[in-house]
Short mmCIF file of C-alpha atoms in Angstrom, two decimals:
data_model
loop_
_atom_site.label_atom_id
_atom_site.label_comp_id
_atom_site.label_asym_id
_atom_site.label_seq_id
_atom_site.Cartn_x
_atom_site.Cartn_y
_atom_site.Cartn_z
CA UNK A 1047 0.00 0.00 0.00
CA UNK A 1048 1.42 3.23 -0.82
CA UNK A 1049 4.29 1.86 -2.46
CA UNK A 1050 4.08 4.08 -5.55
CA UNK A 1051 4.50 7.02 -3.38
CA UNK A 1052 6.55 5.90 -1.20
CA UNK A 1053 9.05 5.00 -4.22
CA UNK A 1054 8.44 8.44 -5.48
CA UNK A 1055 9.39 10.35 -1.96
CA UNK A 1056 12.37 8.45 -1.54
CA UNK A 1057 13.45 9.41 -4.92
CA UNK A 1058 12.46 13.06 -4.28
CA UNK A 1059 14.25 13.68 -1.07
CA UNK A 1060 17.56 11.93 -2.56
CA UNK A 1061 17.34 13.75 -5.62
CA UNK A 1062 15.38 17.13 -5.09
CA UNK A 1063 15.89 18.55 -1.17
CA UNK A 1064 18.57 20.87 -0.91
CA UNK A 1065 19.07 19.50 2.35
CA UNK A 1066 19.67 15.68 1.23
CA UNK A 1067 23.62 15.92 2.09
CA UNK A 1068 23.17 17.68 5.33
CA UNK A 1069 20.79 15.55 6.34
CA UNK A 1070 21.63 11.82 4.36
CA UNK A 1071 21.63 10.02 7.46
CA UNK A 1072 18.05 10.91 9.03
CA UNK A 1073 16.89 9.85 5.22
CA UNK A 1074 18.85 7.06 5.16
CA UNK A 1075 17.52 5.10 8.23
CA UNK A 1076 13.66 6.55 7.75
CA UNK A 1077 11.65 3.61 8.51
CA UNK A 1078 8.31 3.57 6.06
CA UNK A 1079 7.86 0.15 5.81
CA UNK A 1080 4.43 0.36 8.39
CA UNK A 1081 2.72 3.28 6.99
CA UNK A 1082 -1.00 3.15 7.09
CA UNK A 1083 -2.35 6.54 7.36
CA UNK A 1084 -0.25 7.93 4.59
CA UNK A 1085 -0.50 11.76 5.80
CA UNK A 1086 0.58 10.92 9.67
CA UNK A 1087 2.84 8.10 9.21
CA UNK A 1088 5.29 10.05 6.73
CA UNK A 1089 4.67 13.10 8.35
CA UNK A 1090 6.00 11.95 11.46
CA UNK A 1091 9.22 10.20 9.58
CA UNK A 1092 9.29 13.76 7.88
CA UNK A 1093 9.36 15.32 10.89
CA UNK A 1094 12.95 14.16 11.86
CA UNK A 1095 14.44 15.72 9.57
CA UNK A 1096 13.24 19.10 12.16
CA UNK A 1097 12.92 21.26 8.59
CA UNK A 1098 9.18 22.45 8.42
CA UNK A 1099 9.44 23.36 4.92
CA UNK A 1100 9.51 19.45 4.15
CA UNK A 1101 6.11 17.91 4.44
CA UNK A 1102 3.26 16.29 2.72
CA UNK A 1103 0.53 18.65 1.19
CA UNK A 1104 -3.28 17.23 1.19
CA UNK A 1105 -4.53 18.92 -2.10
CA UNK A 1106 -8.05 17.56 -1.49
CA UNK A 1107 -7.89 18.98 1.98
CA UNK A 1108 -11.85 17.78 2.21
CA UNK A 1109 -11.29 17.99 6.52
CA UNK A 1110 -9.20 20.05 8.61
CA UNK A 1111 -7.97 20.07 11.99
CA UNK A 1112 -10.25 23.16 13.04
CA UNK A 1113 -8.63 24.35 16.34
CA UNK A 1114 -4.83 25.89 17.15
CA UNK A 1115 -3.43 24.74 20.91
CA UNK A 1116 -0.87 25.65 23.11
CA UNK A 1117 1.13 24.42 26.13
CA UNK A 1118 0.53 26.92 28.88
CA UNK A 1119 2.02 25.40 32.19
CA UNK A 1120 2.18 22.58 31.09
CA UNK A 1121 -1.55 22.36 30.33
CA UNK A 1122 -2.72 22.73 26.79
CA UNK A 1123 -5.65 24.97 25.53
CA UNK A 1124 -7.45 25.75 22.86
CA UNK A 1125 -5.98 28.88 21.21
CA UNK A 1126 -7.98 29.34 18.25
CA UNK A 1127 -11.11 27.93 16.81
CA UNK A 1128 -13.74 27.77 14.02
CA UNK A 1129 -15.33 24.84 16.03
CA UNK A 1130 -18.77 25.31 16.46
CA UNK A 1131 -18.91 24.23 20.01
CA UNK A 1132 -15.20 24.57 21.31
CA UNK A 1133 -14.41 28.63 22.57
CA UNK A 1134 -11.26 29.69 22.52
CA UNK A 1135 -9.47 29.35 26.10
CA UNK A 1136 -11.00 26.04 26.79
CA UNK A 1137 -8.78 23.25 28.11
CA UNK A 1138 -8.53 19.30 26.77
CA UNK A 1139 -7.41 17.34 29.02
CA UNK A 1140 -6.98 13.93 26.31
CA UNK A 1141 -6.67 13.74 22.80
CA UNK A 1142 -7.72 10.20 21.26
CA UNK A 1143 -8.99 8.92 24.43
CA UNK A 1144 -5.67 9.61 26.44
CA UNK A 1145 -4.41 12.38 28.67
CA UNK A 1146 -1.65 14.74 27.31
CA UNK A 1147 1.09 13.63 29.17
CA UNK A 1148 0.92 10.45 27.20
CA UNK A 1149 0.53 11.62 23.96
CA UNK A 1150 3.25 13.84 24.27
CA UNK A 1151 5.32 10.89 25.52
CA UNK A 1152 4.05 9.23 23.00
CA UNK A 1153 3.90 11.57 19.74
CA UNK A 1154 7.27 13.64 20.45
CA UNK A 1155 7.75 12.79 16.34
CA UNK A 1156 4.37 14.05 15.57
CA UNK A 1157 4.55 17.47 17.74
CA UNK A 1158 8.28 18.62 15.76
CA UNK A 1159 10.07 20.55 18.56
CA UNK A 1160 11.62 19.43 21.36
CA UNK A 1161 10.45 23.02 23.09
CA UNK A 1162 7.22 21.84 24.94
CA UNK A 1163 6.35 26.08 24.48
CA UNK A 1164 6.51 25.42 20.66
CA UNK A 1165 4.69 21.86 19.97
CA UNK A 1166 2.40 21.75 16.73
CA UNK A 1167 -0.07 20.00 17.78
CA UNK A 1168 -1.70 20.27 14.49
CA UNK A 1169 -0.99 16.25 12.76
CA UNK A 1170 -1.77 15.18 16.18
CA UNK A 1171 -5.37 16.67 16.62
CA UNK A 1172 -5.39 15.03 12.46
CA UNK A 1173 -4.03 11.92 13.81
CA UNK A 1174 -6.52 11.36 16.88
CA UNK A 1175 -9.44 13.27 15.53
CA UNK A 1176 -10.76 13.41 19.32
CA UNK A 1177 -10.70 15.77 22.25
CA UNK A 1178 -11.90 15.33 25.60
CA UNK A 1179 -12.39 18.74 27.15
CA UNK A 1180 -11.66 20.08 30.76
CA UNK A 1181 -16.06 19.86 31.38
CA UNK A 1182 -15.80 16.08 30.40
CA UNK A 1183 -17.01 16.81 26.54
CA UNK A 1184 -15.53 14.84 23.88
CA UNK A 1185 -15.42 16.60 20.37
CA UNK A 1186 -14.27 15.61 16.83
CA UNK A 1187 -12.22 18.34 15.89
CA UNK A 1188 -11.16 17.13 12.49
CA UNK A 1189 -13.84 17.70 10.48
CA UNK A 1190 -15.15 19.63 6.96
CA UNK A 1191 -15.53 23.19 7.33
CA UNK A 1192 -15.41 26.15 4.88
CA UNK A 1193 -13.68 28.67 7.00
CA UNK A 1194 -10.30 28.98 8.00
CA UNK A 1195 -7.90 28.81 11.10
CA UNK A 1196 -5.92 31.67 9.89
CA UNK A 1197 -6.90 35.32 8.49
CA UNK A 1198 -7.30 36.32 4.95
CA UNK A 1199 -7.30 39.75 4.59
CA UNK A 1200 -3.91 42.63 4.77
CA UNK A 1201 -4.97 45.75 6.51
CA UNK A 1202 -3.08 48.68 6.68
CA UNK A 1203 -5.46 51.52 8.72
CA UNK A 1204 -5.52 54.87 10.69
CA UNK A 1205 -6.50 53.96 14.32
CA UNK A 1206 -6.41 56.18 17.42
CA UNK A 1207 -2.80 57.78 17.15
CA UNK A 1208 -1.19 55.25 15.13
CA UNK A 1209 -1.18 53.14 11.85
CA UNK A 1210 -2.32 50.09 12.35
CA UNK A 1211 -0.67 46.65 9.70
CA UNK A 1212 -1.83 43.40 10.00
CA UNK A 1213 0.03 40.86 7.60
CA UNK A 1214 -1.65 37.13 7.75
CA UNK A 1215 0.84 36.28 5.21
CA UNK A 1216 2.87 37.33 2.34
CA UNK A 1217 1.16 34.92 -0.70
CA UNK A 1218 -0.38 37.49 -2.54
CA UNK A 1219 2.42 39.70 -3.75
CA UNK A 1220 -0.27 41.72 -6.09
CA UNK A 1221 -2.66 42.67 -3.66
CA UNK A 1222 -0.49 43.20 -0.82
CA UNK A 1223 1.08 45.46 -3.24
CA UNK A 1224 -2.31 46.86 -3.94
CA UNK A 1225 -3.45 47.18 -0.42
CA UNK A 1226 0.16 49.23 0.65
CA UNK A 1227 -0.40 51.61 -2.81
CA UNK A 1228 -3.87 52.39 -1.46
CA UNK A 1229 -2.53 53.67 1.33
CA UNK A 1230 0.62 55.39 0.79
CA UNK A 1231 -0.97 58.64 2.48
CA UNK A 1232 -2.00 56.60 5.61
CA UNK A 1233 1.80 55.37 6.04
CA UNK A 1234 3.40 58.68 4.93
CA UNK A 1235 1.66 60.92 7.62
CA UNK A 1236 2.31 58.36 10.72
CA UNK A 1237 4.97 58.63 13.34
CA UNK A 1238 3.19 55.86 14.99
CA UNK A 1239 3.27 51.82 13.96
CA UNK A 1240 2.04 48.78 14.75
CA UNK A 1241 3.07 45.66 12.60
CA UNK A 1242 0.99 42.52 13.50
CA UNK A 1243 2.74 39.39 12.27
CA UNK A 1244 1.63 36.92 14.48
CA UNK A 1245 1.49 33.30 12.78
CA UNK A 1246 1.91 34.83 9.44
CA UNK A 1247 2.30 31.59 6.95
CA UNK A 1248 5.05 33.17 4.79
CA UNK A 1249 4.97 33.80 1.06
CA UNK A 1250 6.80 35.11 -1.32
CA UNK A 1251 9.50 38.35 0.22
CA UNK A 1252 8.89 39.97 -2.82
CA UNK A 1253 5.41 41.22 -1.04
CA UNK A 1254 6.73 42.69 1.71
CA UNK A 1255 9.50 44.63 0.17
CA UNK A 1256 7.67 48.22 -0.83
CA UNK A 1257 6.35 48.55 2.74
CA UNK A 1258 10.38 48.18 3.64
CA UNK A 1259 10.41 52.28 2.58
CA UNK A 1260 8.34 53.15 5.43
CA UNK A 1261 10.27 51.42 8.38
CA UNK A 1262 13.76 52.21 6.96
CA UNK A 1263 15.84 55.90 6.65
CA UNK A 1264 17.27 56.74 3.30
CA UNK A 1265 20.20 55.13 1.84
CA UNK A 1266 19.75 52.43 4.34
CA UNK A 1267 22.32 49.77 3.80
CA UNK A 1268 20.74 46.23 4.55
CA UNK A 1269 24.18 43.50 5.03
CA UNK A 1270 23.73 39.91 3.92
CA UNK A 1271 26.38 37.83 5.52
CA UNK A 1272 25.75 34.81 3.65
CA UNK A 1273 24.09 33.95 0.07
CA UNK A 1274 22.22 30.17 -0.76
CA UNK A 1275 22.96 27.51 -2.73
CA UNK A 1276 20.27 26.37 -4.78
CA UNK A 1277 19.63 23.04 -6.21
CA UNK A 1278 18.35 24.00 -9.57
CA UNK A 1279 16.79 20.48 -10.75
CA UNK A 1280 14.88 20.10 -14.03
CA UNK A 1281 11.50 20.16 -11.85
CA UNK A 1282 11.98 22.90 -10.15
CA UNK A 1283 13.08 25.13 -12.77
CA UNK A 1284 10.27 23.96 -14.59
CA UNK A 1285 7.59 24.39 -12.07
CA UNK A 1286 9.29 27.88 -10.74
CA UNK A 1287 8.88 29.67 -14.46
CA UNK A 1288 5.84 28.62 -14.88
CA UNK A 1289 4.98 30.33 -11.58
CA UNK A 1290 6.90 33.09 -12.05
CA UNK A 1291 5.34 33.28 -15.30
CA UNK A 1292 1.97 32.95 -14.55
CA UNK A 1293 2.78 36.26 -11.24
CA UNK A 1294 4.29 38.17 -14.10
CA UNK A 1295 0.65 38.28 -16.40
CA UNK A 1296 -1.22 39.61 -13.26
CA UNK A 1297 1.85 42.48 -12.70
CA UNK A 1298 1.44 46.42 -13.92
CA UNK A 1299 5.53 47.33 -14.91
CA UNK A 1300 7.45 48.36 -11.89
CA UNK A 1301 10.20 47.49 -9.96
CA UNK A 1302 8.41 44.59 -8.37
CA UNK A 1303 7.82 43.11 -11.99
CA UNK A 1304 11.70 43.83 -12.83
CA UNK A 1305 12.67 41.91 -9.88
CA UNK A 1306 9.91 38.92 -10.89
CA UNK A 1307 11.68 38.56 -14.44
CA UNK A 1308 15.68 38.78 -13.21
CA UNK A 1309 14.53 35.96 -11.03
CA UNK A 1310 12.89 34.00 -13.95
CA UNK A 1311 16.34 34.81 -15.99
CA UNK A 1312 18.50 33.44 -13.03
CA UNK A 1313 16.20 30.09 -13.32
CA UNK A 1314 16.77 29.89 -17.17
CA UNK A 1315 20.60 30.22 -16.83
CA UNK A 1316 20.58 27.82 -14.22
CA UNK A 1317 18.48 25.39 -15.46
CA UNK A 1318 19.11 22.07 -14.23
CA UNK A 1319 22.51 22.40 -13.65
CA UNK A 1320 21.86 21.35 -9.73
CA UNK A 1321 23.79 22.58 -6.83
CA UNK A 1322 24.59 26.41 -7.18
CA UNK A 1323 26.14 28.45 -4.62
CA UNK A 1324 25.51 31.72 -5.16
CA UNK A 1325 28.35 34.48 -3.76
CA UNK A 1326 27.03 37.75 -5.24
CA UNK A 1327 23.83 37.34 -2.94
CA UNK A 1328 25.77 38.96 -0.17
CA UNK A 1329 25.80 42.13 -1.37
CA UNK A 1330 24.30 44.99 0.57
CA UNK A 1331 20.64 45.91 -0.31
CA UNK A 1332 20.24 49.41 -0.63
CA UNK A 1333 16.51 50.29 0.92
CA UNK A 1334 15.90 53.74 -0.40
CA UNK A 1335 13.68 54.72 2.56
CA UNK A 1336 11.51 57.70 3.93
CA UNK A 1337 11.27 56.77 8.00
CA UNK A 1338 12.33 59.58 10.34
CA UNK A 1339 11.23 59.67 14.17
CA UNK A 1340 9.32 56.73 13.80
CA UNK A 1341 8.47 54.29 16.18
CA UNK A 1342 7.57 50.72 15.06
CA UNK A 1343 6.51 47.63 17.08
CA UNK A 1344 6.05 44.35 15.27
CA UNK A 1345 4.05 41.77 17.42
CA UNK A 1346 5.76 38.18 16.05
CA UNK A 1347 4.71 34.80 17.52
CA UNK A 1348 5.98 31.05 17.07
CA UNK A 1349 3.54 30.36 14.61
CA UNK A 1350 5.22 33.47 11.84
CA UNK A 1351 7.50 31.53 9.77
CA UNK A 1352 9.45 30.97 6.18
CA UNK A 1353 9.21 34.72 4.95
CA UNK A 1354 7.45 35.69 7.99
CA UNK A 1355 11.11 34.99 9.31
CA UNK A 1356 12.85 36.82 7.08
CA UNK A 1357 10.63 40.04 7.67
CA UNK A 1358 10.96 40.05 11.00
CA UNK A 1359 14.77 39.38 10.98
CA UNK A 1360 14.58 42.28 8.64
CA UNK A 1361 12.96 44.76 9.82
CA UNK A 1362 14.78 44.16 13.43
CA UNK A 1363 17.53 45.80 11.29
CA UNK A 1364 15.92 49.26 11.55
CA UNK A 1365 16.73 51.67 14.64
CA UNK A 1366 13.11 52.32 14.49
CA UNK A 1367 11.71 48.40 15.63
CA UNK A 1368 10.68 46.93 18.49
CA UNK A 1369 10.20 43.35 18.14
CA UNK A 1370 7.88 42.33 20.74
CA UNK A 1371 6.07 38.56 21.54
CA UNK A 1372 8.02 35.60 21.43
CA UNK A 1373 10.77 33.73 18.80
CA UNK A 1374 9.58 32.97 15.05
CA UNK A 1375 9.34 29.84 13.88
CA UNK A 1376 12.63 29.25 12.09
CA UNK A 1377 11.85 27.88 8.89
CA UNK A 1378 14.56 29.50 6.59
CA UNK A 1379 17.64 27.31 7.08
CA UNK A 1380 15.97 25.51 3.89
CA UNK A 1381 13.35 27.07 1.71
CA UNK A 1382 12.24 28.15 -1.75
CA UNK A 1383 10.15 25.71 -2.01
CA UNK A 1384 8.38 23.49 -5.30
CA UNK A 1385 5.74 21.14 -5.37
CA UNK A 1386 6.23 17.39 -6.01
CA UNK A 1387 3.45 15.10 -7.13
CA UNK A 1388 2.96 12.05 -4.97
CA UNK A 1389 -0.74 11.07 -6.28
CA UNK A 1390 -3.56 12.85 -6.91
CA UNK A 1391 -4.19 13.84 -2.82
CA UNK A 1392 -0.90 14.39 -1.96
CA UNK A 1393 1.72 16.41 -2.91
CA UNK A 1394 5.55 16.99 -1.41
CA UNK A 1395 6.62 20.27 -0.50
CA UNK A 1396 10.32 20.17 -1.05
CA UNK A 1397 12.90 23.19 -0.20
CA UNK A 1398 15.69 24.02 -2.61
CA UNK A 1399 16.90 26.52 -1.45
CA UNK A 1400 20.17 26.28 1.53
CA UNK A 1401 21.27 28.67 3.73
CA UNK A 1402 25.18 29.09 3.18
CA UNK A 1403 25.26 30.17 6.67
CA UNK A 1404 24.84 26.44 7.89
CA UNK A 1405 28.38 26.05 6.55
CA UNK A 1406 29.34 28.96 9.47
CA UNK A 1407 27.30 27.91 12.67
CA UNK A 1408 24.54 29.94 11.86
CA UNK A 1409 20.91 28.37 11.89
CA UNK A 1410 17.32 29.11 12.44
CA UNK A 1411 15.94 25.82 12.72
CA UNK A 1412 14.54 25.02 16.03
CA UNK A 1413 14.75 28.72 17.52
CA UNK A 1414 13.46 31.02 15.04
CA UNK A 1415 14.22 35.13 15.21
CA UNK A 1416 14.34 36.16 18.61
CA UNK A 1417 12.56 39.42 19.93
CA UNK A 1418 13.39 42.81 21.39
CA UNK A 1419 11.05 42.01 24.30
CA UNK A 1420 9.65 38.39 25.01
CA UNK A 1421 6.09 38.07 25.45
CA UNK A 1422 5.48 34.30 27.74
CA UNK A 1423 1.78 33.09 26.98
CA UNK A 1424 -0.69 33.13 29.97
CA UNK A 1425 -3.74 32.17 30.55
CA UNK A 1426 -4.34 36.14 30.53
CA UNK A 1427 -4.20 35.71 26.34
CA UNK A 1428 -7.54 34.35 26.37
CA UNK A 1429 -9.59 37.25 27.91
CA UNK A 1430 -7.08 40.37 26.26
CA UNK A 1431 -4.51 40.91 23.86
CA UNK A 1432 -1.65 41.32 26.03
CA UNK A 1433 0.74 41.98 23.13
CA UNK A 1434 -1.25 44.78 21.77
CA UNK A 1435 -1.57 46.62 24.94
CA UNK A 1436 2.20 46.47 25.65
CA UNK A 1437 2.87 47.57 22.12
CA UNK A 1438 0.48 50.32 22.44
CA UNK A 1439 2.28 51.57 26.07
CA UNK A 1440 5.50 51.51 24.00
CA UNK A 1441 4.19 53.87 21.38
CA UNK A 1442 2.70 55.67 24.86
CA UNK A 1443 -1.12 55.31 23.19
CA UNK A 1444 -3.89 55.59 25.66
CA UNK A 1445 -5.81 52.20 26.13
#
């Protein structure tokens, strides 16, 4: 059962992850000769490779896991739902018949990192389907649904004495684009920020880059200390230009689109020629910016990750941010990711992108982009935002 794929992801993770040599040994020994729930079994095999860009996609996606928990001394609650009958705040007490203590015992593969404060307890809710809640309930929580865990929309907006940003993610490089152009006046006339980021899903950092103006001074020089290597296979070069193609139809001419089609030229020069390292990466990006007697706090979380990362490392950069809330996820040791067909449900998400810092001692994975000022959960997070109202004593806005 499953042998086709299986066959397939072998072949893949030999042949397409960036990470293969770094990481040969973990792939060597994976054990997938008892996989029955194709999703969970491999995901938790995945999972030792601790490189979150590498997983299994479910393109049918027909049910979803439809609450977010966290560890909060040692107890775990429900963070966020779209459950009909489980609030937000409420405590489970078992998952799949058994009480939390085991299954973390028990699913340590499963729940990623080894930081009890950063579990995803996401495959395991998909694994066990059940909860047993703190008033004795017990609730399927994998189930179909049409809404989602995690906001939609950007928002950029004049509040009370400050701009106000909230960035879900960075997918949609046009109409984040879009939504920043809209408000250029709104962003221009603030001294004022707040930057919400909190379990932002990442994207493309092509989106974020025009709201960079705003948060940097002029003739700002941004230092890379290390470039990436690519692995520039036949399938990913394919499946990148037609992306990048397909982004470029949708673009009005502008530096953004200029960017989009030196990146499609670097794919076409490199096409399948493999492992790349790339030196002239390092050079200093020169952010033309505008900011002057700003202040800017960015609320991050352990859930903002891949080029949630990378904004948040960047914009620590500026003399202007505050980084407040707690370490990012960490997802950029390995990234750039393509699509890989397994059948027609499931996919592989595959990095090919390395970090050429790895080669230095320097790594994301495990600790993500530390803040200014760390935010612990509480149970206090379920009755107020507590990250809001320090960021708004920072910018010393009445509550």
């Amino acid at each position: 059962m499953f042998q086709k794929e299986l066959d397939l992801l072998k072949q893949y993770l030999v042949e397409e992850y960036v990470g293969y040599q770094d990481k040969k040994d973990i792939i060597n020994k994976m054990d997938f000769s008892n996989i029955k729930d194709f999703y969970v079994d491999v995901t938790a095999q995945l999972n030792r490779l601790h490189d979150p860009h590498v997983r299994i996609i479910d393109k049918l996606n027909e049910k979803k896991v439809t609450i977010l928990c966290k560890n909060i001394y040692e107890r775990l609650f429900v963070d966020k739902s779209i459950h009909s009958e489980i609030e937000r705040g409420e405590e489970i007490i078992e998952i799949g018949g058994l009480p939390i203590s085991e299954i973390i015992s028990k699913e340590k593969e499963l729940l990623f990192d080894p930081n009890p404060k950063r579990y995803e307890w996401h495959n395991v809710l998909r694994k066990y389907e059940n909860v047993k809640l703190a008033n004795g309930t017990i609730k399927n929580v994998f189930l179909e649904s049409s809404q989602e865990l995690y906001d939609q929309d950007y928002i950029i907006e004049q509040r009370e004495g400050y701009c106000f940003i909230k960035l879900p993610d960075f997918r949609d490089v046009n109409k984040l684009h879009e939504t920043i152009k809209a408000n250029v006046d709104v962003l221009k006339s603030n001294k004022k920020f707040i930057i919400d980021v909190r379990d932002n899903r990442g994207g493309s950092d092509f989106a974020y880059f025009p709201l960079l103006e705003y948060i940097f001074p002029p003739n700002y020089e941004l230092q890379i200390d290390y470039g990436l290597t690519f692995n520039y296979t036949k399938k990913y070069c394919d499946h990148m230009i037609a992306k990048v193609d397909n982004d470029l139809e949708k673009m009005d001419e502008g530096e953004t689109k200029q960017s989009f089609k030196a990146y499609r030229q670097r794919m076409a020069d490199n096409y399948a020629k493999g492992m790349v390292k790339f030196t002239d990466d390092i050079e200093p990006i020169i952010l033309d910016g505008i900011a002057d007697g700003i202040k800017v706090i960015v609320l991050a979380n352990e859930r903002c990750g891949s080029s949630g990362d990378n904004f948040v490392a960047t914009v620590k950069e500026s003399e202007f941010v505050t980084v407040i809330g707690r370490a990012t996820k960490g997802m950029n040791d390995y990234a750039n990711c393509g699509y890989l067909y397994l059948n027609d449900q499931y996919d592989l998400l595959c990095p090919y992108s390395r970090y050429n810092g790895l080669d230095h001692g320097e790594s994301m994975a495990l600790k993500g982009i530390a803040p200014d000022i760390e935010i612990q959960s509480t149970l206090e997070e379920f009755h107020k935002d507590v990250m809001m109202e320090k960021a708004l004593e920072l910018l010393e806005i009445n509550l």
